[in-house]
JSON list of C-alpha atoms in Angstrom, two decimals:
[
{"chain": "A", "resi": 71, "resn": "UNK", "atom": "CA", "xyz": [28.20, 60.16, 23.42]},
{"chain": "A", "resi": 72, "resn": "UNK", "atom": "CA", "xyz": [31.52, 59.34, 21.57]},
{"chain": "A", "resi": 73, "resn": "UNK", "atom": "CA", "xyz": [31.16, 55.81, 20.74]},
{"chain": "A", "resi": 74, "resn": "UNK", "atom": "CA", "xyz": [33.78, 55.93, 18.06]},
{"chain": "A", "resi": 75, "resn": "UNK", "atom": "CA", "xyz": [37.06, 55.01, 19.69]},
{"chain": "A", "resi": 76, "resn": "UNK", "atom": "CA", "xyz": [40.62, 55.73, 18.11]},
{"chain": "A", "resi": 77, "resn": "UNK", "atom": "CA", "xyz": [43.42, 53.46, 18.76]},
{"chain": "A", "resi": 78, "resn": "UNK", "atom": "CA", "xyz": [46.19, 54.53, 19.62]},
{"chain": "A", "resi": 79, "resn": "UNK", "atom": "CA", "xyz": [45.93, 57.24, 21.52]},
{"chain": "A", "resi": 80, "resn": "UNK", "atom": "CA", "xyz": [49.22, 58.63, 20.35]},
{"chain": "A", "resi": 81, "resn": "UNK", "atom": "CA", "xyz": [51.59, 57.61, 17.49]},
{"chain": "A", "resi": 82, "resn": "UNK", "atom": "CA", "xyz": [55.20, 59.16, 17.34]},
{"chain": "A", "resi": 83, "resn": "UNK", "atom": "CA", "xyz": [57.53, 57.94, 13.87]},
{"chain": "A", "resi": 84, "resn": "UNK", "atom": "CA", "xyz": [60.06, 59.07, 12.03]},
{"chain": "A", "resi": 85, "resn": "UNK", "atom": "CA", "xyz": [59.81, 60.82, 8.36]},
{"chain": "A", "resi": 86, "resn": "UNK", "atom": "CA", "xyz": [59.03, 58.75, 5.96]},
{"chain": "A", "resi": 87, "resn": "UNK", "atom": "CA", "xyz": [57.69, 55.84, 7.92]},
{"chain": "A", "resi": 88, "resn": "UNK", "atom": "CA", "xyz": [54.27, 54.69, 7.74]},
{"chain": "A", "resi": 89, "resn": "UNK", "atom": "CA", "xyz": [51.50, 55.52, 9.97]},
{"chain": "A", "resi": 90, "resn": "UNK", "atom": "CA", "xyz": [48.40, 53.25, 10.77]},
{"chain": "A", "resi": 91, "resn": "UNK", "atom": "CA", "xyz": [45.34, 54.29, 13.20]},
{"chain": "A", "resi": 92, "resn": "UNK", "atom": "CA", "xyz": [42.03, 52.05, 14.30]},
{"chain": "A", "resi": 93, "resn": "UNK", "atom": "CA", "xyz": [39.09, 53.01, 14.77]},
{"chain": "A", "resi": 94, "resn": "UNK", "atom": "CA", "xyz": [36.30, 50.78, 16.68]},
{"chain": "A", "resi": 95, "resn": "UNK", "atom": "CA", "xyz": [32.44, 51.44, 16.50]},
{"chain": "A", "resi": 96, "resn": "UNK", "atom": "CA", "xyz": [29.57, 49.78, 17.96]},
{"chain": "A", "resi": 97, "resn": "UNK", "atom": "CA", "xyz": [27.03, 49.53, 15.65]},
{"chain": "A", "resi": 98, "resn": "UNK", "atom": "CA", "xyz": [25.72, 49.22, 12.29]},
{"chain": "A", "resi": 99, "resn": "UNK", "atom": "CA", "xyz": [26.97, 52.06, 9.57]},
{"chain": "A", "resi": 100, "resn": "UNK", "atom": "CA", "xyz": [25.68, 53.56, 6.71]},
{"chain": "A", "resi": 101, "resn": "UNK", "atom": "CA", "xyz": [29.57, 55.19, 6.20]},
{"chain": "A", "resi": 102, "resn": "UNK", "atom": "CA", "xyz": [32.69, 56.55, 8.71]},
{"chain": "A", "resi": 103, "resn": "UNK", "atom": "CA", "xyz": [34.57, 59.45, 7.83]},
{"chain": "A", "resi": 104, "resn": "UNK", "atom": "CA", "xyz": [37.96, 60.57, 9.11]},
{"chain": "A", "resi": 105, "resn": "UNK", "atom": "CA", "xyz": [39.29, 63.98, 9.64]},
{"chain": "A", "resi": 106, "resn": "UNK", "atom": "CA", "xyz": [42.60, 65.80, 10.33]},
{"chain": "A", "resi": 107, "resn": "UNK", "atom": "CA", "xyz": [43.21, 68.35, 12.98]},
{"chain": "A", "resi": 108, "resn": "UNK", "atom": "CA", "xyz": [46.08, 70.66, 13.17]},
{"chain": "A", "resi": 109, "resn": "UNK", "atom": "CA", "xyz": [46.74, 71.74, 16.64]},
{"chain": "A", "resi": 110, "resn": "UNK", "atom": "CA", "xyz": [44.37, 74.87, 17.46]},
{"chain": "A", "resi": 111, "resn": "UNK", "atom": "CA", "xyz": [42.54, 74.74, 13.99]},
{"chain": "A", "resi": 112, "resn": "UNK", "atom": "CA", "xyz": [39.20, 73.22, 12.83]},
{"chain": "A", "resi": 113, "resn": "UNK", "atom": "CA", "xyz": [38.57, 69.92, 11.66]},
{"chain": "A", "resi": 114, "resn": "UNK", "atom": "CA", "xyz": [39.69, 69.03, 7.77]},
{"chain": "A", "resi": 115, "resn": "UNK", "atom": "CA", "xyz": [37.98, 66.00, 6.05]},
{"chain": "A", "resi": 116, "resn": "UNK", "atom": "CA", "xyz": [39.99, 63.36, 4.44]},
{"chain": "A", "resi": 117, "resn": "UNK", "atom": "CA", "xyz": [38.17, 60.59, 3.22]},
{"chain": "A", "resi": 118, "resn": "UNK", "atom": "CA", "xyz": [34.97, 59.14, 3.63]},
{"chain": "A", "resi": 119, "resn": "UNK", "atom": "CA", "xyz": [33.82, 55.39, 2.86]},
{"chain": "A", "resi": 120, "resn": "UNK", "atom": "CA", "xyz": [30.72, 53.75, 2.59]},
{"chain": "A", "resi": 121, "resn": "UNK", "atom": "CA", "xyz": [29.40, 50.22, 4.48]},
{"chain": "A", "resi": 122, "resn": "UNK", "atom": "CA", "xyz": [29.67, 48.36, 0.86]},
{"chain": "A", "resi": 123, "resn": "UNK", "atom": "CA", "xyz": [33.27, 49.67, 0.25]},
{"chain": "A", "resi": 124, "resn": "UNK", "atom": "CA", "xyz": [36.09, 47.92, 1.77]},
{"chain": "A", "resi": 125, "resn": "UNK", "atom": "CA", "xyz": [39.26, 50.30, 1.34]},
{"chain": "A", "resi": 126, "resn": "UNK", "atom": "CA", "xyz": [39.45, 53.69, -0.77]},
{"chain": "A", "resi": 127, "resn": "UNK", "atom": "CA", "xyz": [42.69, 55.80, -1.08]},
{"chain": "A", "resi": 128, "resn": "UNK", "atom": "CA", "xyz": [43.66, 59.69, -1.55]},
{"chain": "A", "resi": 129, "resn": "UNK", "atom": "CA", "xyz": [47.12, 60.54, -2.69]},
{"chain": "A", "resi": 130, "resn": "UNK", "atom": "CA", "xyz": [49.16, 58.85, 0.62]},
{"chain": "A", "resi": 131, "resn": "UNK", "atom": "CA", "xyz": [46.09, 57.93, 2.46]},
{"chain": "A", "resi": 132, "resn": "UNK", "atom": "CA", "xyz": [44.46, 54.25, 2.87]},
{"chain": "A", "resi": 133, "resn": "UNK", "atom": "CA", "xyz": [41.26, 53.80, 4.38]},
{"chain": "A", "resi": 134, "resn": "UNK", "atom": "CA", "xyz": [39.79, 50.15, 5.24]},
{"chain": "A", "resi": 135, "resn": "UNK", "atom": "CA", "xyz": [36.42, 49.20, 6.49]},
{"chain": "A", "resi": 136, "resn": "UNK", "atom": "CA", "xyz": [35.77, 45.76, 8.10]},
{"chain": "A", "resi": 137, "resn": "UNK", "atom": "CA", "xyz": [31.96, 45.98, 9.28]},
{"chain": "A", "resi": 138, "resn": "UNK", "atom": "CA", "xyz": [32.23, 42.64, 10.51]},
{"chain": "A", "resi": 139, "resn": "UNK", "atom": "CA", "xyz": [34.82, 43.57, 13.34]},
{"chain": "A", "resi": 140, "resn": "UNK", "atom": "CA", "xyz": [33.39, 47.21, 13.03]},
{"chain": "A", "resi": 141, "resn": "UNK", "atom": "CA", "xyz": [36.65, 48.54, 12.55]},
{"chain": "A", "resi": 142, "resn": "UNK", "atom": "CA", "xyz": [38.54, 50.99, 10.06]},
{"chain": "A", "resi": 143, "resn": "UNK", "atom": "CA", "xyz": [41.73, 52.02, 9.78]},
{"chain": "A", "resi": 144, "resn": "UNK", "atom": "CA", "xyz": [43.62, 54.82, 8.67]},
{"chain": "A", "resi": 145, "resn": "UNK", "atom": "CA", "xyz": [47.14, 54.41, 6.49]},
{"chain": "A", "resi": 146, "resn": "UNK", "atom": "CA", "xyz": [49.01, 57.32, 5.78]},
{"chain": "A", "resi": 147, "resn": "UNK", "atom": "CA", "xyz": [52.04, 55.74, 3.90]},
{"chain": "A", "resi": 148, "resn": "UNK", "atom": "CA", "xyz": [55.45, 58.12, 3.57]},
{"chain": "A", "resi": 149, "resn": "UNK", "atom": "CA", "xyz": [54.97, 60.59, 6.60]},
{"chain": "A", "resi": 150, "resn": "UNK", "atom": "CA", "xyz": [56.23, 63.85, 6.66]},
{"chain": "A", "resi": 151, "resn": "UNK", "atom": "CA", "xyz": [56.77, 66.53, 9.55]},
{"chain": "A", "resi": 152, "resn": "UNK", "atom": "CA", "xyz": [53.29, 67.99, 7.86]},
{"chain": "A", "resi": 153, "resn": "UNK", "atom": "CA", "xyz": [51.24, 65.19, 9.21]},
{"chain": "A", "resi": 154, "resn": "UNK", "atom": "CA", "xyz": [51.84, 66.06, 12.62]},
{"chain": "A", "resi": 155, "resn": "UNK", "atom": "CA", "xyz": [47.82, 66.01, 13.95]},
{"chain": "A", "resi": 156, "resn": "UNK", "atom": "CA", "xyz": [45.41, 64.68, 15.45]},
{"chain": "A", "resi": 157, "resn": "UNK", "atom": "CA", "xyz": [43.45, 62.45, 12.94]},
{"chain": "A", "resi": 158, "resn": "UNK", "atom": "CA", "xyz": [39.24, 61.73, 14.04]},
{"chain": "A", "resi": 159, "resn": "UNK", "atom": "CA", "xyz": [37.10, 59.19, 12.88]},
{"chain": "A", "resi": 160, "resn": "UNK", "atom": "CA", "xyz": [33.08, 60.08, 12.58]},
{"chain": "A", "resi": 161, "resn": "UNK", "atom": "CA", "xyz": [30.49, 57.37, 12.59]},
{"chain": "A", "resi": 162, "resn": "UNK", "atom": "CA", "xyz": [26.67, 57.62, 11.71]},
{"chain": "A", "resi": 163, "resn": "UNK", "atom": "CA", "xyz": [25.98, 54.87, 13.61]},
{"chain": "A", "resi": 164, "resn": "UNK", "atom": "CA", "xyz": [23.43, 57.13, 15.70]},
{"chain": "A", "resi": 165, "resn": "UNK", "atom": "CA", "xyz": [21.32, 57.36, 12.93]},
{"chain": "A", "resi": 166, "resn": "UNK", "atom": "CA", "xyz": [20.56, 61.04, 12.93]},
{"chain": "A", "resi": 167, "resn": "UNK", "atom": "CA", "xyz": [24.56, 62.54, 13.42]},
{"chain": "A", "resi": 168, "resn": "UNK", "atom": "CA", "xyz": [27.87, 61.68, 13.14]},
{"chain": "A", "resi": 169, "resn": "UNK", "atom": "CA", "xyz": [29.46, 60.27, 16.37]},
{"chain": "A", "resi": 170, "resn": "UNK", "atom": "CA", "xyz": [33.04, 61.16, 16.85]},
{"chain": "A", "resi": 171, "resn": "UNK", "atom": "CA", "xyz": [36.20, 59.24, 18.57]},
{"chain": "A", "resi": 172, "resn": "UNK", "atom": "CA", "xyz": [38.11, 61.12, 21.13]},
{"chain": "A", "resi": 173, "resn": "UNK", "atom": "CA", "xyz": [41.15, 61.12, 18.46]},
{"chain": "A", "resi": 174, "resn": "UNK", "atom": "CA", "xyz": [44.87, 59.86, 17.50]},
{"chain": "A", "resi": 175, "resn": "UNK", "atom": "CA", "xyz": [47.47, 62.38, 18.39]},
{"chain": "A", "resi": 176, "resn": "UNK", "atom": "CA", "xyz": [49.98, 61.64, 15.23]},
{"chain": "A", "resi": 177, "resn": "UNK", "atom": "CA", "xyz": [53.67, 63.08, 15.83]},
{"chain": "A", "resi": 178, "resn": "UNK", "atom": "CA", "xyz": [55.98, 62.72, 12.94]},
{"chain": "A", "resi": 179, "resn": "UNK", "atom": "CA", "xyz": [59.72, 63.36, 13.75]},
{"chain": "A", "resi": 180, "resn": "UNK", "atom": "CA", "xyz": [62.07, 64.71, 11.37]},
{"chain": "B", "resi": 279, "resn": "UNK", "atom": "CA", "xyz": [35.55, 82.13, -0.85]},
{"chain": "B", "resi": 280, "resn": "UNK", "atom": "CA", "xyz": [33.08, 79.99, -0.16]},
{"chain": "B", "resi": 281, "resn": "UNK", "atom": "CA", "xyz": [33.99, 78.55, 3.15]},
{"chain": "B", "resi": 282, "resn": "UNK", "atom": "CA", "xyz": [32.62, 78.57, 6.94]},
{"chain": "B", "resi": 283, "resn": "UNK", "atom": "CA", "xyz": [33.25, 81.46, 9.56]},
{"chain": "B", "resi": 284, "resn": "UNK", "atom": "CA", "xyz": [34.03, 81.82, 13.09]},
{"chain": "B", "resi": 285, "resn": "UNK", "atom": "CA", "xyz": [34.05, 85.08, 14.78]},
{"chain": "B", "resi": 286, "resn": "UNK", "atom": "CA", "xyz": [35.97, 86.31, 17.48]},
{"chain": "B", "resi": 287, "resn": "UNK", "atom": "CA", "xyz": [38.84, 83.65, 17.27]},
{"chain": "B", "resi": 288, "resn": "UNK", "atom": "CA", "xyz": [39.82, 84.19, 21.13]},
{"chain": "B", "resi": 289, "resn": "UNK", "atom": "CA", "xyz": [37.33, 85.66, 23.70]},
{"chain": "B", "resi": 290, "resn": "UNK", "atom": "CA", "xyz": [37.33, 86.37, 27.30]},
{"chain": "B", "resi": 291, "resn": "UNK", "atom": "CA", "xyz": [34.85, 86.57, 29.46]},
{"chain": "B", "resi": 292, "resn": "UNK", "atom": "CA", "xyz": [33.88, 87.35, 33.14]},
{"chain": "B", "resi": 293, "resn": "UNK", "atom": "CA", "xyz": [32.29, 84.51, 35.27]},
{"chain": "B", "resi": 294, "resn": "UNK", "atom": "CA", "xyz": [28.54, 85.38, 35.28]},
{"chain": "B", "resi": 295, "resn": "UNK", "atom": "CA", "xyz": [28.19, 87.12, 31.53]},
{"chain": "B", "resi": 296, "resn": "UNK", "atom": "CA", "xyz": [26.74, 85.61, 28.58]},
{"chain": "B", "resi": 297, "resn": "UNK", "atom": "CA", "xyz": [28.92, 85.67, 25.73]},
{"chain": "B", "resi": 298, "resn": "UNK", "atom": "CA", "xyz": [27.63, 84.87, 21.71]},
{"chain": "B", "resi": 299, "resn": "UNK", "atom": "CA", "xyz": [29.71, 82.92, 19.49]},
{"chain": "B", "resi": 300, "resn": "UNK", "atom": "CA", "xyz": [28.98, 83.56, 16.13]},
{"chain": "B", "resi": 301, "resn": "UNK", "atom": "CA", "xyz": [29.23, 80.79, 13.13]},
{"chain": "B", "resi": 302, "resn": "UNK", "atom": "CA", "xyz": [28.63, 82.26, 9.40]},
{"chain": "B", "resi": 303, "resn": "UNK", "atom": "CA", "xyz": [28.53, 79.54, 6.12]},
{"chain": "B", "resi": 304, "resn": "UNK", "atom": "CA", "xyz": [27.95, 80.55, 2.55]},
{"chain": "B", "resi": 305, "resn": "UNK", "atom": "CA", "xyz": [27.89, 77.17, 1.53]},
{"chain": "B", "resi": 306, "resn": "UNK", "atom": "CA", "xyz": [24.40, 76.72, 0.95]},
{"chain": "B", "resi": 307, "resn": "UNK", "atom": "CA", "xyz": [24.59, 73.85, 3.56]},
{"chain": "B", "resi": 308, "resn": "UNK", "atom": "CA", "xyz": [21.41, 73.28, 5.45]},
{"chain": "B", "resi": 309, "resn": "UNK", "atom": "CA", "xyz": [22.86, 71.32, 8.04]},
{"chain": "B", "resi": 310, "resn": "UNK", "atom": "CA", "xyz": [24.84, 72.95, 11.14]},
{"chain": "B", "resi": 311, "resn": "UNK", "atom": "CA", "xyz": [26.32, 72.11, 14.45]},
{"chain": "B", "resi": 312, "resn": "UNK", "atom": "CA", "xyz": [28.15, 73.25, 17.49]},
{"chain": "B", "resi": 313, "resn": "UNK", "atom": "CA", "xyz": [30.79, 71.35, 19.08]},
{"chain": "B", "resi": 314, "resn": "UNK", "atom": "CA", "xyz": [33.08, 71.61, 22.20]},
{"chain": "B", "resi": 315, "resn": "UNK", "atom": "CA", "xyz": [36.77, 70.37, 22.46]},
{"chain": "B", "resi": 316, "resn": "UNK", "atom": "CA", "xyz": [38.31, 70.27, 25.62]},
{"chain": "B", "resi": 317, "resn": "UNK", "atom": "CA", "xyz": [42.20, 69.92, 25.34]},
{"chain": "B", "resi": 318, "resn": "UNK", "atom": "CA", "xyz": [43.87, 66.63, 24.28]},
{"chain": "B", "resi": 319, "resn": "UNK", "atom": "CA", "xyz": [39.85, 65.68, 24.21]},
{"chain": "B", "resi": 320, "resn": "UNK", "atom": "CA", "xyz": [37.83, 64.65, 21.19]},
{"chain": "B", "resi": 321, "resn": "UNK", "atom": "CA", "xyz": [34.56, 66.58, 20.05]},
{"chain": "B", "resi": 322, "resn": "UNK", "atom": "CA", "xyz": [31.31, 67.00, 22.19]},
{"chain": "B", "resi": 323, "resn": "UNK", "atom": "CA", "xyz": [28.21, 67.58, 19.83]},
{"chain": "B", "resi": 324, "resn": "UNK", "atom": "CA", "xyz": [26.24, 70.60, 22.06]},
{"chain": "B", "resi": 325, "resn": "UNK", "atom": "CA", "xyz": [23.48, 71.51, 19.49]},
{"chain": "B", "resi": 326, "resn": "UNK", "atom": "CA", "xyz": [22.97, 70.96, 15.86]},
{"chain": "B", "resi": 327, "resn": "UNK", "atom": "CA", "xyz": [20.14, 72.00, 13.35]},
{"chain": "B", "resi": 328, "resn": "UNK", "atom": "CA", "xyz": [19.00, 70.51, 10.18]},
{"chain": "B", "resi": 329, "resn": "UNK", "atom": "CA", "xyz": [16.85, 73.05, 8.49]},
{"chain": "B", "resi": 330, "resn": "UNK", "atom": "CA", "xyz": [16.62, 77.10, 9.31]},
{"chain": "B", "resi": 331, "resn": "UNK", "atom": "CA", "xyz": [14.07, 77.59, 12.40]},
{"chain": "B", "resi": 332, "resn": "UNK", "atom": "CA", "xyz": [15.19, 74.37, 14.41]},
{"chain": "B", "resi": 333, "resn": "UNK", "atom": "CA", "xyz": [17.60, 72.60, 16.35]},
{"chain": "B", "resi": 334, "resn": "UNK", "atom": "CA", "xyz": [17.87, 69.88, 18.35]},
{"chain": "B", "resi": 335, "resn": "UNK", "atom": "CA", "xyz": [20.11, 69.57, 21.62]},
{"chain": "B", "resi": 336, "resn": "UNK", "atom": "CA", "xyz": [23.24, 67.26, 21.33]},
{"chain": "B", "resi": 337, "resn": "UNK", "atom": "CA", "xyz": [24.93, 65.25, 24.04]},
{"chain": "B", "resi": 338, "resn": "UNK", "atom": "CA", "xyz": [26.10, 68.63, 26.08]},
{"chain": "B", "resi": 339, "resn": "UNK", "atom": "CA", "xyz": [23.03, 71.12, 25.73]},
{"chain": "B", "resi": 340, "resn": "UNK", "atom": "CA", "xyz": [23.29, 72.39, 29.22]},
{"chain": "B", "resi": 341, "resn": "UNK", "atom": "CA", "xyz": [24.29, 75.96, 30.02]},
{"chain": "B", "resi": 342, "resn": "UNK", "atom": "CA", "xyz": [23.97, 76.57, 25.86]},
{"chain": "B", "resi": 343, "resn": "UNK", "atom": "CA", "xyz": [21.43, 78.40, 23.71]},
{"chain": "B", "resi": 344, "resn": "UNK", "atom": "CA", "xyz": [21.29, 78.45, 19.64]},
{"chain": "B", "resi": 345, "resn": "UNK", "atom": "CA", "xyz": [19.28, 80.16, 17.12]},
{"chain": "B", "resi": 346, "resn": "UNK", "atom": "CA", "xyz": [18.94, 79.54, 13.72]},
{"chain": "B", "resi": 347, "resn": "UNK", "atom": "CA", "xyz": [17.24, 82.07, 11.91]},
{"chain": "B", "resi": 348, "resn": "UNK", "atom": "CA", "xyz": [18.74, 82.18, 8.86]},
{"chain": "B", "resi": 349, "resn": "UNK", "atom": "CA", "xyz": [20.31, 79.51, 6.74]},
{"chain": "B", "resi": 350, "resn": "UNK", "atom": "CA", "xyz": [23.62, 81.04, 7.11]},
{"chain": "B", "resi": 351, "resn": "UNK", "atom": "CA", "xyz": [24.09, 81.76, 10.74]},
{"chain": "B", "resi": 352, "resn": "UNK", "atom": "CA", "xyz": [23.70, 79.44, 13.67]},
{"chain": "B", "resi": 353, "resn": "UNK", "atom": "CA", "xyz": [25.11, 81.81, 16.89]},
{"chain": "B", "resi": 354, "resn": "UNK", "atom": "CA", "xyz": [25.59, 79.59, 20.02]},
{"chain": "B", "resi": 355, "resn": "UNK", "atom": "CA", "xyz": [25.18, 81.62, 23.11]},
{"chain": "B", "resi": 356, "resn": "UNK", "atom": "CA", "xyz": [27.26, 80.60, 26.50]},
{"chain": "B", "resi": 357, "resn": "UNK", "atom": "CA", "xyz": [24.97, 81.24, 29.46]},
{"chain": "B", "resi": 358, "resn": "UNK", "atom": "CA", "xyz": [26.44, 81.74, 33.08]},
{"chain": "B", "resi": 359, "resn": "UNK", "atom": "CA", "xyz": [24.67, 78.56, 33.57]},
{"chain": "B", "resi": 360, "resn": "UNK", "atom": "CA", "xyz": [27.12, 76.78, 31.90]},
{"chain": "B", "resi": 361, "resn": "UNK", "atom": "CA", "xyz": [29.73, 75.78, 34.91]},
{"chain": "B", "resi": 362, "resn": "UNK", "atom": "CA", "xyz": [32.68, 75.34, 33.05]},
{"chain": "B", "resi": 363, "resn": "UNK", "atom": "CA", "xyz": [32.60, 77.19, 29.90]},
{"chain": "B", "resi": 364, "resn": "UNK", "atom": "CA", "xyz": [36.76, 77.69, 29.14]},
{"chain": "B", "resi": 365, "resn": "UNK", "atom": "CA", "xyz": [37.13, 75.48, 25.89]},
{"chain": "B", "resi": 366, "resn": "UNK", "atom": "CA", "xyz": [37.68, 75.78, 22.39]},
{"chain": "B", "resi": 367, "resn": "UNK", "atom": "CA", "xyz": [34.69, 75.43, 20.59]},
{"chain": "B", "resi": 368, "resn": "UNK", "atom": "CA", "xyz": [33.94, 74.74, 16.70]},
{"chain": "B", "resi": 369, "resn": "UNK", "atom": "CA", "xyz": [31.12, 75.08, 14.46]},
{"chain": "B", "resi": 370, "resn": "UNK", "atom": "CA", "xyz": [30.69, 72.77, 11.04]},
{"chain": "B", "resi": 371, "resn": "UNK", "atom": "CA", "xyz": [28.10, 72.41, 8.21]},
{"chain": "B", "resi": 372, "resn": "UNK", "atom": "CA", "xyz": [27.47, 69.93, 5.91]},
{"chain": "B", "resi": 373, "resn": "UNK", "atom": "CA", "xyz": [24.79, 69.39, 2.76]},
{"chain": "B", "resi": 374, "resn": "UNK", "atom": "CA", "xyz": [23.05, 66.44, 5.32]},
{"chain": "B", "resi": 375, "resn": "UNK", "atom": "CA", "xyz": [23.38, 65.71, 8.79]},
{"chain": "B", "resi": 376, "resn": "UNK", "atom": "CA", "xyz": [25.28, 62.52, 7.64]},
{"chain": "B", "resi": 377, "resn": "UNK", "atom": "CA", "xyz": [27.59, 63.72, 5.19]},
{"chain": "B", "resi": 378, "resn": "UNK", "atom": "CA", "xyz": [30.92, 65.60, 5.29]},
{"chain": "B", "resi": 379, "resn": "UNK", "atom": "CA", "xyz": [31.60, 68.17, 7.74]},
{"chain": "B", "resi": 380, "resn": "UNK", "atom": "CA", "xyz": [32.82, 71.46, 6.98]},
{"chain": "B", "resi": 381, "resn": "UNK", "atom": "CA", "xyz": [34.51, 73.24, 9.86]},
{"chain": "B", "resi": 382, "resn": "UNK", "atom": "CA", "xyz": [35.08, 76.85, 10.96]},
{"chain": "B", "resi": 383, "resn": "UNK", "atom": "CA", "xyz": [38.60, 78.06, 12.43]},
{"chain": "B", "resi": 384, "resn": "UNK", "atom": "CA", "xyz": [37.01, 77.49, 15.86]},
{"chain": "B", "resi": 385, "resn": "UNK", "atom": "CA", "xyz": [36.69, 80.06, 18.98]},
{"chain": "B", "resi": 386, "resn": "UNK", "atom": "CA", "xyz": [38.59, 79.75, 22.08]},
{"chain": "B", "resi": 387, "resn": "UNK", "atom": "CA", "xyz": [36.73, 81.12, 24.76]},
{"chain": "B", "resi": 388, "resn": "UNK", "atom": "CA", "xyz": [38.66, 81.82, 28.08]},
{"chain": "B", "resi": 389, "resn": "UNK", "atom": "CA", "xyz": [36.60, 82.90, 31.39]},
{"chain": "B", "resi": 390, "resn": "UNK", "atom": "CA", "xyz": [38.08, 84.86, 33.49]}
]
């Protein structure tokens, strides 16, 4: 079951604007993961961030992690026409495999 | 290269044939996992397997059959039991079942 839940469900900015996605779980976590999908390709991992870690960063991304509303978010500061994706975020909160969300459909206008 | 492999990229079958998906990783990885995206839809888990010689059945078994025989293949077979097969589907390995995913190019299968 997908219990990993993306919010919104689509995002449209301009270039260079900032971009900022949720992403809701139900239950405890030993990490969450988020990925990038270009339309029609697989899945690309971006970051990853444990329970005990409370925001990480790569190059123009910015991940937080509030376990206590079970929520993360996803930053990606600067946007260019090359974000255009859909971005995923992963849970293990099953315990044996990640869970995924059904996705943020990111379109960056130039 | 070391990387993860889908093969064919599109496919088209008849309603009523089985069809075999193949999935290839030289990544050493002993994790692996089939999943099925439906369009504008997020990922459906149908089988995964954490060592070579089993597998367990994710949230969409139905209709699906895997093998894994060798560390470096996992083939997921479409039966005619499965009712609505059309979708694009993607395999992924990772070092554990909990830890970073790598994905394949993915396989869009069409049924005619």
């Amino acid at each position: 079951s997908q219990q990993g839940e993306e919010d919104p469900q689509a995002l449209s900015i301009q270039e260079g604007e900032n971009a900022t996605m949720n992403c809701s779980y139900k239950t405890s976590i030993n990490n969450l993961q988020w990925y990038r999908q270009n339309s029609g390709r697989g899945l690309v991992h971006l970051i990853l961030i444990r329970s005990n870690e409370r925001e990480k960063h790569s190059g123009r991304l910015r991940v937080t992690l509030d376990t206590s509303k079970k929520s993360s978010s996803l930053l990606i500061t600067a946007s260019r026409a090359a974000d255009t994706a859909s971005y995923f975020c992963a849970t293990d909160e099953d315990g044996n495999k990640l869970v995924f969300g059904a996705g943020t459909i990111l379109r960056v206008k130039s | 290269d070391g990387g993860i492999t889908q093969s064919p990229k599109y496919l088209f079958r008849k309603e009523g044939q089985n069809v075999t998906l193949s999935c290839e990783q030289n990544l050493n990885h002993d994790a692996m996992y089939w999943y099925r995206q439906d369009p504008g839809q997020g990922l459906r888990l149908i089988y995964y397997s954490q060592i070579v010689n089993d597998f367990q059945k994710g949230d969409i078994a139905e209709g699906y059959s895997v093998s894994r025989e060798k560390k470096e293949s996992f083939p997921l077979t479409v039966t005619s039991a499965q009712k609505n097969p059309t979708a694009f589907y993607l395999c992924a390995s990772s070092i554990d079942r909990l830890g970073k995913q790598f994905f394949g190019p993915g396989t869009r299968l069409t049924v005619l």
